PDB file of C-alpha atoms and ligand atoms in Angstrom:
ATOM      1  CA  UNK A 254      -0.028  -0.109  -0.049  1.00 96.00           C
ATOM      2  CA  UNK A 255       1.227   3.536  -1.150  1.00 97.00           C
ATOM      3  CA  UNK A 256       0.099   6.806   0.640  1.00 96.00           C
ATOM      4  CA  UNK A 257      -0.363  10.379  -0.929  1.00 95.00           C
ATOM      5  CA  UNK A 258      -0.716  13.268   0.970  1.00 95.00           C
ATOM      6  CA  UNK A 259      -2.488  16.451  -0.307  1.00 95.00           C
ATOM      7  CA  UNK A 260      -1.973  19.670   1.294  1.00 95.00           C
ATOM      8  CA  UNK A 261      -3.836  23.104   1.146  1.00 95.00           C
ATOM      9  CA  UNK A 262      -2.458  26.346   1.956  1.00 96.00           C
ATOM     10  CA  UNK A 263      -4.583  29.466   3.103  1.00 98.00           C
ATOM     11  CA  UNK A 264      -3.729  32.815   3.845  1.00 98.00           C
ATOM     12  CA  UNK A 265      -5.142  34.296   7.031  1.00 98.00           C
ATOM     13  CA  UNK A 266      -6.107  37.818   7.612  1.00 98.00           C
ATOM     14  CA  UNK A 267      -6.942  38.674  10.876  1.00 97.00           C
ATOM     15  CA  UNK A 268      -9.388  41.747   9.784  1.00 96.00           C
ATOM     16  CA  UNK A 269     -10.829  43.047   6.653  1.00 96.00           C
ATOM     17  CA  UNK A 270      -8.727  46.057   6.887  1.00 96.00           C
ATOM     18  CA  UNK A 271      -5.449  43.708   6.375  1.00 97.00           C
ATOM     19  CA  UNK A 272      -6.720  42.692   3.246  1.00 98.00           C
ATOM     20  CA  UNK A 273      -5.594  44.223   0.010  1.00 97.00           C
ATOM     21  CA  UNK A 274      -7.383  47.450  -0.677  1.00 96.00           C
ATOM     22  CA  UNK A 275      -9.554  46.043  -3.734  1.00 96.00           C
ATOM     23  CA  UNK A 276     -10.192  42.967  -1.677  1.00 98.00           C
ATOM     24  CA  UNK A 277     -11.575  45.042   0.921  1.00 98.00           C
ATOM     25  CA  UNK A 278     -14.067  46.604  -1.372  1.00 98.00           C
ATOM     26  CA  UNK A 279     -15.227  43.155  -2.813  1.00 98.00           C
ATOM     27  CA  UNK A 280     -15.630  42.030   0.879  1.00 98.00           C
ATOM     28  CA  UNK A 281     -17.686  45.073   1.494  1.00 98.00           C
ATOM     29  CA  UNK A 282     -19.847  44.308  -1.286  1.00 98.00           C
ATOM     30  CA  UNK A 283     -20.504  40.831  -0.409  1.00 98.00           C
ATOM     31  CA  UNK A 284     -21.330  42.008   3.077  1.00 98.00           C
ATOM     32  CA  UNK A 285     -23.775  44.401   1.601  1.00 98.00           C
ATOM     33  CA  UNK A 286     -25.485  42.132  -0.770  1.00 98.00           C
ATOM     34  CA  UNK A 287     -25.872  39.366   2.426  1.00 98.00           C
ATOM     35  CA  UNK A 288     -28.421  41.499   3.504  1.00 97.00           C
ATOM     36  CA  UNK A 289     -30.579  40.628   0.419  1.00 98.00           C
ATOM     37  CA  UNK A 290     -30.563  36.975   1.138  1.00 98.00           C
ATOM     38  CA  UNK A 291     -33.720  35.342   1.096  1.00 98.00           C
ATOM     39  CA  UNK A 292     -33.373  32.920   3.953  1.00 98.00           C
ATOM     40  CA  UNK A 293     -36.592  32.308   6.043  1.00 98.00           C
ATOM     41  CA  UNK A 294     -36.040  28.941   6.781  1.00 98.00           C
ATOM     42  CA  UNK A 295     -32.049  28.753   7.906  1.00 98.00           C
ATOM     43  CA  UNK A 296     -31.966  32.460   9.083  1.00 98.00           C
ATOM     44  CA  UNK A 297     -28.147  31.984   7.685  1.00 98.00           C
ATOM     45  CA  UNK A 298     -27.290  34.670   4.916  1.00 98.00           C
ATOM     46  CA  UNK A 299     -24.391  34.616   2.781  1.00 98.00           C
ATOM     47  CA  UNK A 300     -23.424  37.074   0.288  1.00 98.00           C
ATOM     48  CA  UNK A 301     -20.775  36.686  -2.730  1.00 98.00           C
ATOM     49  CA  UNK A 302     -19.048  39.512  -4.721  1.00 98.00           C
ATOM     50  CA  UNK A 303     -17.134  38.162  -7.846  1.00 98.00           C
ATOM     51  CA  UNK A 304     -14.652  40.555  -9.608  1.00 98.00           C
ATOM     52  CA  UNK A 305     -14.450  39.739 -13.415  1.00 98.00           C
ATOM     53  CA  UNK A 306     -11.577  40.428 -15.815  1.00 98.00           C
ATOM     54  CA  UNK A 307     -13.702  42.987 -17.707  1.00 98.00           C
ATOM     55  CA  UNK A 308     -14.069  45.171 -14.813  1.00 98.00           C
ATOM     56  CA  UNK A 309     -17.335  43.970 -13.618  1.00 98.00           C
ATOM     57  CA  UNK A 310     -18.540  43.220  -9.912  1.00 98.00           C
ATOM     58  CA  UNK A 311     -21.070  40.297  -9.974  1.00 98.00           C
ATOM     59  CA  UNK A 312     -23.148  40.057  -6.370  1.00 98.00           C
ATOM     60  CA  UNK A 313     -25.142  37.078  -5.024  1.00 98.00           C
ATOM     61  CA  UNK A 314     -27.170  36.116  -2.235  1.00 98.00           C
ATOM     62  CA  UNK A 315     -28.687  32.577  -0.989  1.00 98.00           C
ATOM     63  CA  UNK A 316     -32.270  32.115  -2.193  1.00 98.00           C
ATOM     64  CA  UNK A 317     -34.339  29.227  -0.152  1.00 98.00           C
ATOM     65  CA  UNK A 318     -37.398  27.639  -1.021  1.00 98.00           C
ATOM     66  CA  UNK A 319     -40.088  25.881   1.088  1.00 98.00           C
ATOM     67  CA  UNK A 320     -39.205  22.985  -0.795  1.00 98.00           C
ATOM     68  CA  UNK A 321     -35.646  23.124   0.622  1.00 98.00           C
ATOM     69  CA  UNK A 322     -33.418  21.473  -2.064  1.00 97.00           C
ATOM     70  CA  UNK A 323     -34.844  24.086  -4.408  1.00 98.00           C
ATOM     71  CA  UNK A 324     -32.962  26.819  -2.811  1.00 98.00           C
ATOM     72  CA  UNK A 325     -29.556  27.924  -4.007  1.00 98.00           C
ATOM     73  CA  UNK A 326     -26.319  28.890  -2.203  1.00 98.00           C
ATOM     74  CA  UNK A 327     -25.050  32.535  -2.745  1.00 98.00           C
ATOM     75  CA  UNK A 328     -21.951  31.070  -4.435  1.00 98.00           C
ATOM     76  CA  UNK A 329     -23.880  29.357  -7.181  1.00 98.00           C
ATOM     77  CA  UNK A 330     -26.411  32.240  -7.721  1.00 98.00           C
ATOM     78  CA  UNK A 331     -23.215  34.721  -8.303  1.00 98.00           C
ATOM     79  CA  UNK A 332     -21.357  32.383 -10.593  1.00 98.00           C
ATOM     80  CA  UNK A 333     -24.457  31.375 -12.628  1.00 98.00           C
ATOM     81  CA  UNK A 334     -25.365  34.881 -13.350  1.00 98.00           C
ATOM     82  CA  UNK A 335     -21.594  35.852 -14.112  1.00 98.00           C
ATOM     83  CA  UNK A 336     -21.865  32.914 -16.410  1.00 98.00           C
ATOM     84  CA  UNK A 337     -25.027  33.808 -18.130  1.00 98.00           C
ATOM     85  CA  UNK A 338     -24.308  37.625 -18.292  1.00 98.00           C
ATOM     86  CA  UNK A 339     -20.638  37.653 -19.476  1.00 98.00           C
ATOM     87  CA  UNK A 340     -19.954  34.340 -20.667  1.00 97.00           C
ATOM     88  CA  UNK A 341     -16.635  35.293 -22.035  1.00 97.00           C
ATOM     89  CA  UNK A 342     -15.302  36.631 -18.915  1.00 98.00           C
ATOM     90  CA  UNK A 343     -13.103  35.024 -16.325  1.00 98.00           C
ATOM     91  CA  UNK A 344     -13.929  35.245 -12.579  1.00 98.00           C
ATOM     92  CA  UNK A 345     -10.825  36.662 -10.871  1.00 98.00           C
ATOM     93  CA  UNK A 346     -11.731  36.868  -7.333  1.00 98.00           C
ATOM     94  CA  UNK A 347     -14.394  35.700  -5.010  1.00 98.00           C
ATOM     95  CA  UNK A 348     -15.256  37.313  -1.759  1.00 98.00           C
ATOM     96  CA  UNK A 349     -17.768  35.615   0.623  1.00 98.00           C
ATOM     97  CA  UNK A 350     -19.350  36.724   4.018  1.00 98.00           C
ATOM     98  CA  UNK A 351     -21.921  34.583   6.054  1.00 98.00           C
ATOM     99  CA  UNK A 352     -24.007  35.485   8.937  1.00 98.00           C
ATOM    100  CA  UNK A 353     -26.442  33.784  10.842  1.00 98.00           C
ATOM    101  CA  UNK A 354     -29.284  35.617  12.953  1.00 94.00           C
ATOM    102  CA  UNK A 355     -29.047  33.520  15.888  1.00 95.00           C
ATOM    103  CA  UNK A 356     -25.548  33.903  16.650  1.00 95.00           C
ATOM    104  CA  UNK A 357     -22.504  35.782  15.656  1.00 96.00           C
ATOM    105  CA  UNK A 358     -20.483  33.669  13.370  1.00 93.00           C
ATOM    106  CA  UNK A 359     -16.756  34.131  14.036  1.00 95.00           C
ATOM    107  CA  UNK A 360     -15.339  31.519  11.883  1.00 96.00           C
ATOM    108  CA  UNK A 361     -14.395  31.787   8.083  1.00 98.00           C
ATOM    109  CA  UNK A 362     -17.340  30.171   6.365  1.00 98.00           C
ATOM    110  CA  UNK A 363     -16.200  28.155   3.245  1.00 98.00           C
ATOM    111  CA  UNK A 364     -18.394  27.306   0.340  1.00 98.00           C
ATOM    112  CA  UNK A 365     -20.357  24.126   0.649  1.00 98.00           C
ATOM    113  CA  UNK A 366     -19.442  21.173  -1.577  1.00 98.00           C
ATOM    114  CA  UNK A 367     -22.000  21.696  -4.283  1.00 98.00           C
ATOM    115  CA  UNK A 368     -20.607  25.124  -4.601  1.00 98.00           C
ATOM    116  CA  UNK A 369     -16.842  24.039  -4.755  1.00 98.00           C
ATOM    117  CA  UNK A 370     -17.930  21.626  -7.529  1.00 98.00           C
ATOM    118  CA  UNK A 371     -19.941  24.630  -9.412  1.00 98.00           C
ATOM    119  CA  UNK A 372     -16.890  26.854  -8.942  1.00 98.00           C
ATOM    120  CA  UNK A 373     -14.407  24.416 -10.131  1.00 98.00           C
ATOM    121  CA  UNK A 374     -16.139  24.276 -13.404  1.00 97.00           C
ATOM    122  CA  UNK A 375     -15.644  27.864 -13.861  1.00 97.00           C
ATOM    123  CA  UNK A 376     -12.092  27.575 -13.129  1.00 97.00           C
ATOM    124  CA  UNK A 377     -11.343  24.826 -15.473  1.00 97.00           C
ATOM    125  CA  UNK A 378     -13.477  26.513 -18.217  1.00 97.00           C
ATOM    126  CA  UNK A 379     -11.564  29.798 -17.856  1.00 97.00           C
ATOM    127  CA  UNK A 380      -8.302  27.987 -17.307  1.00 97.00           C
ATOM    128  CA  UNK A 381      -7.083  30.431 -14.831  1.00 98.00           C
ATOM    129  CA  UNK A 382      -7.407  30.070 -10.788  1.00 98.00           C
ATOM    130  CA  UNK A 383     -10.003  32.105  -8.913  1.00 98.00           C
ATOM    131  CA  UNK A 384      -8.816  33.720  -5.761  1.00 98.00           C
ATOM    132  CA  UNK A 385     -11.150  33.011  -2.952  1.00 98.00           C
ATOM    133  CA  UNK A 386     -11.572  34.924   0.232  1.00 98.00           C
ATOM    134  CA  UNK A 387     -14.128  33.720   2.954  1.00 98.00           C
ATOM    135  CA  UNK A 388     -14.974  34.961   6.198  1.00 98.00           C
ATOM    136  CA  UNK A 389     -18.229  34.696   9.012  1.00 98.00           C
ATOM    137  CA  UNK A 390     -19.847  38.104  10.067  1.00 97.00           C
ATOM    138  CA  UNK A 391     -16.531  39.135  12.234  1.00 97.00           C
ATOM    139  CA  UNK A 392     -13.215  37.724  12.572  1.00 97.00           C
ATOM    140  CA  UNK A 393     -10.482  36.235  10.530  1.00 98.00           C
ATOM    141  CA  UNK A 394     -10.791  35.989   6.631  1.00 98.00           C
ATOM    142  CA  UNK A 395      -9.273  32.853   4.647  1.00 98.00           C
ATOM    143  CA  UNK A 396      -7.747  33.021   1.348  1.00 98.00           C
ATOM    144  CA  UNK A 397      -7.264  30.295  -1.284  1.00 98.00           C
ATOM    145  CA  UNK A 398      -5.256  31.097  -4.219  1.00 98.00           C
ATOM    146  CA  UNK A 399      -7.475  28.689  -6.112  1.00 97.00           C
ATOM    147  CA  UNK A 400     -10.546  26.554  -5.863  1.00 97.00           C
ATOM    148  CA  UNK A 401      -8.432  23.528  -6.178  1.00 94.00           C
ATOM    149  CA  UNK A 402      -7.201  23.841  -2.449  1.00 95.00           C
ATOM    150  CA  UNK A 403     -10.694  23.430  -1.274  1.00 97.00           C
ATOM    151  CA  UNK A 404     -11.387  20.638  -3.471  1.00 97.00           C
ATOM    152  CA  UNK A 405      -8.617  17.939  -3.893  1.00 93.00           C
ATOM    153  CA  UNK A 406      -9.264  15.092  -6.287  1.00 94.00           C
ATOM    154  CA  UNK A 407     -12.056  16.988  -7.821  1.00 94.00           C
ATOM    155  CA  UNK A 408     -14.319  15.408 -10.466  1.00 95.00           C
ATOM    156  CA  UNK A 409     -14.017  17.199 -14.071  1.00 94.00           C
ATOM    157  CA  UNK A 410     -14.520  16.692 -17.608  1.00 94.00           C
ATOM    158  CA  UNK A 411     -11.111  14.464 -18.121  1.00 94.00           C
ATOM    159  CA  UNK A 412     -12.991  11.798 -16.424  1.00 96.00           C
ATOM    160  CA  UNK A 413     -16.014  11.916 -18.742  1.00 96.00           C
TER     161      UNK A 413
HETATM  162  N1  THU B 134     -25.431  28.450   2.031  1.00 79.36           N
HETATM  163  C1  THU B 134     -24.727  29.380   1.048  1.00 79.36           C
HETATM  164  O1  THU B 134     -25.493  30.331   0.435  1.00 79.36           O
HETATM  165  N2  THU B 134     -23.364  28.924   0.510  1.00 79.36           N
HETATM  166  C2  THU B 134     -22.724  28.087   1.226  1.00 79.36           C
HETATM  167  O2  THU B 134     -21.643  27.553   0.856  1.00 79.36           O
HETATM  168  C3  THU B 134     -23.499  27.284   2.456  1.00 79.36           C
HETATM  169  C4  THU B 134     -24.558  27.320   2.714  1.00 79.36           C
HETATM  170  C5  THU B 134     -26.797  28.805   2.175  1.00 79.36           C
HETATM  171  C6  THU B 134     -27.714  27.725   1.809  1.00 79.36           C
HETATM  172  C7  THU B 134     -28.929  27.890   2.831  1.00 79.36           C
HETATM  173  O3  THU B 134     -29.736  28.803   2.246  1.00 79.36           O
HETATM  174  C8  THU B 134     -28.062  28.413   3.994  1.00 79.36           C
HETATM  175  O4  THU B 134     -26.874  28.931   3.782  1.00 79.36           O
HETATM  176  C9  THU B 134     -28.038  27.532   5.096  1.00 79.36           C
HETATM  177  O5  THU B 134     -27.489  26.246   4.520  1.00 79.36           O
END
């Protein structure tokens, strides 16, 4: 038997003010759009801001449904909209902020598994990495240089 070890590296920023200036702005956009989340069932609100290579900022928030699986996470709302509106543009950077109505989320909140798979599709399509910054309501921000850190051994078109 052999063993393989896969490592993932993240940068940790203690506060928003520690982020590069353009990312501070992107994170503030994510925090603002988070408030538009339609989350009457979980009371957990997520906001996402994407910076595209054409200069556009695309925003998304989670949208829930009484038939729970019919809702959609903020990350997929944003990347699918970016794909629909600017199909030729590359996603350069993504900022994510999540907050619960019932407690103060102090830990960085990463994208869920389904969103990681969806973001991976765009990274592969555009053939350049997407920088991903994620945080809770307060506290530290984690940065990943690429989606690949968040989804090792990902499934993609090369297996089809
Ligand atoms: N949610 C997101 O928007 N993004 C994630 O990556 C994790 C979860 C949403 C889905 C649902 O509306 C609520 O948060 C609770 O799971």
